[in-house]
PDB file of C-alpha atoms and ligand atoms in Angstrom:
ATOM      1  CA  UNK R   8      32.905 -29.816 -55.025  1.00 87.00           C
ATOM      2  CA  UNK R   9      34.855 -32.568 -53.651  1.00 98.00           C
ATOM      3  CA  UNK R  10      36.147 -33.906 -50.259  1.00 98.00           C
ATOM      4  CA  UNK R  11      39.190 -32.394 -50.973  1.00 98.00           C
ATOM      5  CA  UNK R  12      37.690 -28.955 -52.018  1.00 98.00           C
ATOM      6  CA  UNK R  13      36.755 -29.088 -48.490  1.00 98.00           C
ATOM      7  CA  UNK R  14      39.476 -29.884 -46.622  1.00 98.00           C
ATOM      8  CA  UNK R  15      41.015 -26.488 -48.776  1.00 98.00           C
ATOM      9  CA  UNK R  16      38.475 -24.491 -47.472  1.00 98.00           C
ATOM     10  CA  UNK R  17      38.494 -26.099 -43.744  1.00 97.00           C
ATOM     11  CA  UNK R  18      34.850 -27.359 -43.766  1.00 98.00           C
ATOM     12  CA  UNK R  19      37.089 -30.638 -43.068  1.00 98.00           C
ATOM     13  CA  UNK R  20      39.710 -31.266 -40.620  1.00 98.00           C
ATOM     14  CA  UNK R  21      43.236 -32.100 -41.850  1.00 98.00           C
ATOM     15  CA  UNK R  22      46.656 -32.462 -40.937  1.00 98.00           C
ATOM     16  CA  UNK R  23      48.344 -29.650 -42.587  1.00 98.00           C
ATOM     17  CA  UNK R  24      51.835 -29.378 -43.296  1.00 97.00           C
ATOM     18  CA  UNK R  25      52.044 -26.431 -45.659  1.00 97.00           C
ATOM     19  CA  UNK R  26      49.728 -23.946 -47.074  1.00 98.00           C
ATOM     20  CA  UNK R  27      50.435 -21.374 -49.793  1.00 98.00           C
ATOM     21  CA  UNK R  28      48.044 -19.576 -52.158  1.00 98.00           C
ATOM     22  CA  UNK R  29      47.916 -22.835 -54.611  1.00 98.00           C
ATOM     23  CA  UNK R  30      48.725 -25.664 -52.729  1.00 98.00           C
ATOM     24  CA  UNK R  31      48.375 -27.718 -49.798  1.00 98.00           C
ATOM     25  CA  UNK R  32      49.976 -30.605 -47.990  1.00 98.00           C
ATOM     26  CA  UNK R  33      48.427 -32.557 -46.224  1.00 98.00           C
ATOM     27  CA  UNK R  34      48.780 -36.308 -44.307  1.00 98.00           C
ATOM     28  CA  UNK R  35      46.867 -38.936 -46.370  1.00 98.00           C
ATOM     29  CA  UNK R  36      44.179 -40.567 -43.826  1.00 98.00           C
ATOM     30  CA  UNK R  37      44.765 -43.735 -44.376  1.00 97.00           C
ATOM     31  CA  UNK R  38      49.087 -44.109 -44.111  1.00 95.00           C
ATOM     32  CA  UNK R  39      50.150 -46.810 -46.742  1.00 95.00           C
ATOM     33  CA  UNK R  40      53.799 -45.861 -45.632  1.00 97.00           C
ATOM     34  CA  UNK R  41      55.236 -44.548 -42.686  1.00 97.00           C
ATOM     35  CA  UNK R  42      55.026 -41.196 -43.898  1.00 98.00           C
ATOM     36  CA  UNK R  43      52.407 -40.676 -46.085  1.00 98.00           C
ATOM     37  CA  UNK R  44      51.408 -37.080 -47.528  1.00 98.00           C
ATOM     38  CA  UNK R  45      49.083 -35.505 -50.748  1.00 98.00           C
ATOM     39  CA  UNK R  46      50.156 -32.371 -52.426  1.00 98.00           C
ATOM     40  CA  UNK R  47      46.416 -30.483 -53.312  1.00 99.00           C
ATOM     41  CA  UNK R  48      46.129 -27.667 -55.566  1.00 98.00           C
ATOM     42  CA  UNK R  49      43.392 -25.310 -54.583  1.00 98.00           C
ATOM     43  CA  UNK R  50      42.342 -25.413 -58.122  1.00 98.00           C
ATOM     44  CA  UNK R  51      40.081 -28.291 -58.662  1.00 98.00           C
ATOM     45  CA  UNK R  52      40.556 -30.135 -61.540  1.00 98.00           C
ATOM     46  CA  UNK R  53      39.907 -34.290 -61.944  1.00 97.00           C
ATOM     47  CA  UNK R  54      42.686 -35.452 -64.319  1.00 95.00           C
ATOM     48  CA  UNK R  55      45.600 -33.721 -66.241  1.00 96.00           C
ATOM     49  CA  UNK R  56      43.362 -33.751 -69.314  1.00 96.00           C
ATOM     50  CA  UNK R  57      41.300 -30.899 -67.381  1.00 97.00           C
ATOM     51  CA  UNK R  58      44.278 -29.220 -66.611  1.00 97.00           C
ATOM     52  CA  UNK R  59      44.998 -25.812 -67.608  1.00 98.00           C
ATOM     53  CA  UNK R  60      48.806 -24.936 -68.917  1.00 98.00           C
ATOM     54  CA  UNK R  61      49.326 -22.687 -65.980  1.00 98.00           C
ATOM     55  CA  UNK R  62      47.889 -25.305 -63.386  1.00 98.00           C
ATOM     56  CA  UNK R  63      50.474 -27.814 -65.221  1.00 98.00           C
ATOM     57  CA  UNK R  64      53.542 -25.334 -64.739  1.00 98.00           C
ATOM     58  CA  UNK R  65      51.954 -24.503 -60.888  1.00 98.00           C
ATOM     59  CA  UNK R  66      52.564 -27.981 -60.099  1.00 98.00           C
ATOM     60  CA  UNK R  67      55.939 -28.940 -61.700  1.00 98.00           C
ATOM     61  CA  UNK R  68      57.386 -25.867 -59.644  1.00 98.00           C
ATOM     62  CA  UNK R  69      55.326 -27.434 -56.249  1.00 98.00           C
ATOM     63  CA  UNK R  70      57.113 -30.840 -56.694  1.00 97.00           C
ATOM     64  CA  UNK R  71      60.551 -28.883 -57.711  1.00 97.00           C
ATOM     65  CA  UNK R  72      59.867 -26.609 -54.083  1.00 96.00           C
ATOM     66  CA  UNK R  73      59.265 -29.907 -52.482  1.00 96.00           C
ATOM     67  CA  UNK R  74      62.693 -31.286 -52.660  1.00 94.00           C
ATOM     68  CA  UNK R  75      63.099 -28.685 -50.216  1.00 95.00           C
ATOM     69  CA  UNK R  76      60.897 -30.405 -47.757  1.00 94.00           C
ATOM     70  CA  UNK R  77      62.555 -33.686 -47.303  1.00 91.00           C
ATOM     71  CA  UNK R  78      64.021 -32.861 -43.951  1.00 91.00           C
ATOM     72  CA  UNK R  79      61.514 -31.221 -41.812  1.00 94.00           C
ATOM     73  CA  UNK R  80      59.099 -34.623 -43.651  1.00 97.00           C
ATOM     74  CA  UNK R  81      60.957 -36.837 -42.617  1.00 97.00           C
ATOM     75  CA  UNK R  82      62.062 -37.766 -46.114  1.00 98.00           C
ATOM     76  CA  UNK R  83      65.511 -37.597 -46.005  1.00 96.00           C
ATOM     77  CA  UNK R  84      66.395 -40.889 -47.311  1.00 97.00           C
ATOM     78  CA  UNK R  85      64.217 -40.318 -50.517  1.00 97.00           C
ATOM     79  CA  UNK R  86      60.469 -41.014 -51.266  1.00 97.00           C
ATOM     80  CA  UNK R  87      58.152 -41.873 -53.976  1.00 97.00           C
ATOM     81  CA  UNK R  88      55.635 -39.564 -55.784  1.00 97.00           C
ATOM     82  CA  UNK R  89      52.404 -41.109 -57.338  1.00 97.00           C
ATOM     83  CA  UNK R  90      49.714 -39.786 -59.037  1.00 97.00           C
ATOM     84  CA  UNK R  91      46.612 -42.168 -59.532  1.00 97.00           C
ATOM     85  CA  UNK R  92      44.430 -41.181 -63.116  1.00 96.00           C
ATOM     86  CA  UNK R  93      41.060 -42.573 -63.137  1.00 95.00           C
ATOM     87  CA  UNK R  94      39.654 -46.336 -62.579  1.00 95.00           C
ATOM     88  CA  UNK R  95      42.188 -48.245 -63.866  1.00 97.00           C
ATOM     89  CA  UNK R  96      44.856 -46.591 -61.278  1.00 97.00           C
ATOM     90  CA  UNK R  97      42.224 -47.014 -58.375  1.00 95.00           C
ATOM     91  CA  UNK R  98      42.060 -42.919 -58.100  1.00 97.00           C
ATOM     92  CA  UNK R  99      39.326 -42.246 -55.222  1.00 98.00           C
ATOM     93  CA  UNK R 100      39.244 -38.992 -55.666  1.00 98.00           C
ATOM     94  CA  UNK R 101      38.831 -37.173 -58.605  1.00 97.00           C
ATOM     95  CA  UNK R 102      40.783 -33.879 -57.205  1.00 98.00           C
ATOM     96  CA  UNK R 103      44.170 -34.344 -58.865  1.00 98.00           C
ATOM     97  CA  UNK R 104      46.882 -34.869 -56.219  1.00 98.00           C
ATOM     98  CA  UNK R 105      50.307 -36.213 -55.722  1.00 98.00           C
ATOM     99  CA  UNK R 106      51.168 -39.083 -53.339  1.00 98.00           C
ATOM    100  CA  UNK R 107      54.182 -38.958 -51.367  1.00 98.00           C
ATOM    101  CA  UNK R 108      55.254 -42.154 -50.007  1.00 98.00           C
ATOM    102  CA  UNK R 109      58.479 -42.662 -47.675  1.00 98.00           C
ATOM    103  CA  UNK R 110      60.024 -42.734 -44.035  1.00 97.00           C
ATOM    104  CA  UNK R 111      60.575 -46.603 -44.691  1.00 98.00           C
ATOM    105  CA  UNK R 112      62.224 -48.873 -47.919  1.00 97.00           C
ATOM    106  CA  UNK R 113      59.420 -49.145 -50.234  1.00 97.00           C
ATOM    107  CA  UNK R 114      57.795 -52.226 -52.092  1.00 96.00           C
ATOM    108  CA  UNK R 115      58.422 -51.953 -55.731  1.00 94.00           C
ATOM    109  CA  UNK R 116      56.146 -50.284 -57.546  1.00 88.00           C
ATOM    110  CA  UNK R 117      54.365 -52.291 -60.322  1.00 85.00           C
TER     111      UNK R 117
HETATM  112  P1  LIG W  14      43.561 -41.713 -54.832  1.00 81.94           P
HETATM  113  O1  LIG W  14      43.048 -43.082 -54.488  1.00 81.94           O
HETATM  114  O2  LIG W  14      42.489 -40.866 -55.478  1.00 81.94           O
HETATM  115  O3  LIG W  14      44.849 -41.700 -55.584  1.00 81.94           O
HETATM  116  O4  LIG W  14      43.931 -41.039 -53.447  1.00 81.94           O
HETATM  117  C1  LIG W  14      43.005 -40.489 -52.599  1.00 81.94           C
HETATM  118  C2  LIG W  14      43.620 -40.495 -51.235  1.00 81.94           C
HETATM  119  O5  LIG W  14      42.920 -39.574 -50.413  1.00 81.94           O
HETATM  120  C3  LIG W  14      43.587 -41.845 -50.534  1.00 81.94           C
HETATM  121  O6  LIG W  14      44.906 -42.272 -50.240  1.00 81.94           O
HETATM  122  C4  LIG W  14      42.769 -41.580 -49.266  1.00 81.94           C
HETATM  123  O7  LIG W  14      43.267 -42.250 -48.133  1.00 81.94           O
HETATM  124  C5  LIG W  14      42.877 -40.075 -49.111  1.00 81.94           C
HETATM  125  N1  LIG W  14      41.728 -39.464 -48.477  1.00 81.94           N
HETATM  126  C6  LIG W  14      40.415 -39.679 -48.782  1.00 81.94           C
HETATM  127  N2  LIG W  14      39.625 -38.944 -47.995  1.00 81.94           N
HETATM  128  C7  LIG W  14      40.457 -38.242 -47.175  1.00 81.94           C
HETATM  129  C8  LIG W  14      40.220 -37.302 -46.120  1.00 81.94           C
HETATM  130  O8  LIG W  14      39.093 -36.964 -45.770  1.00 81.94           O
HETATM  131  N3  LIG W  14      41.311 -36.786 -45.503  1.00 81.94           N
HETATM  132  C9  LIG W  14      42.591 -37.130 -45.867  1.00 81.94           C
HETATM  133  N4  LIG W  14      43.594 -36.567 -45.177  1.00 81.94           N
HETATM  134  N5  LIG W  14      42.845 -38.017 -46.844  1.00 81.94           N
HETATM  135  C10 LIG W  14      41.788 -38.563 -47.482  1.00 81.94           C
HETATM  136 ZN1  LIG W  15      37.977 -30.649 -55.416  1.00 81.94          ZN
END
């Protein structure tokens, strides 16, 4: 469906750093911080107007789990999630995901 539908189902190699039956976790190829990740649901849906209710409460308890992750991450001294929504955010890749952005002091964000 999409190239991160196939990263989920390994046709594509990734760097994974979790896996459970929704989600994944995975570097971003292309680091625009030092530590640069994408949370993935398996479920592919483009934008939050596609998603489904139980998708939407699916992902708030992901990003709640992943305050949990901030150590072994390298995260510990706080990070940025972003979520890009069609052309005029510049999203690439019409898979909803969640940017993580940290290990360094961040720009601010426009
Ligand atoms: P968007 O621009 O849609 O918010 O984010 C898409 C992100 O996916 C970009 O940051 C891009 O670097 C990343 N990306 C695109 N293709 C691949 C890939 O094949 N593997 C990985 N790990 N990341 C990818
Ligand atoms: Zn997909």
């Amino acid at each position: 469906m999409c190239i991160f539908c196939d990263i989920i189902e390994g046709k594509v190699p990734s760097t994974k750093r979790y896996e459970d039956d929704k989600f994944i976790i995975i570097d971003d190829i292309s680091h625009r911080a030092k530590k640069h990740y994408l949370i993935i649901p398996k479920a592919h849906y483009s934008t939050f107007a596609e998603q489904t209710e139980e998708q939407a409460i699916d992902l708030g308890l992901m990003l709640n789990r992943f305050s949990r992750f901030d150590k072994i991450l390298g995260l510990e001294e706080g990070y940025r999630m972003m979520i890009n929504q069609g052309e005029n955010a510049g999203q690439s890749v019409e898979h909803v995901h969640v940017h993580i952005l940290g290990g360094e002091k961040l720009p601010v964000a426009p």
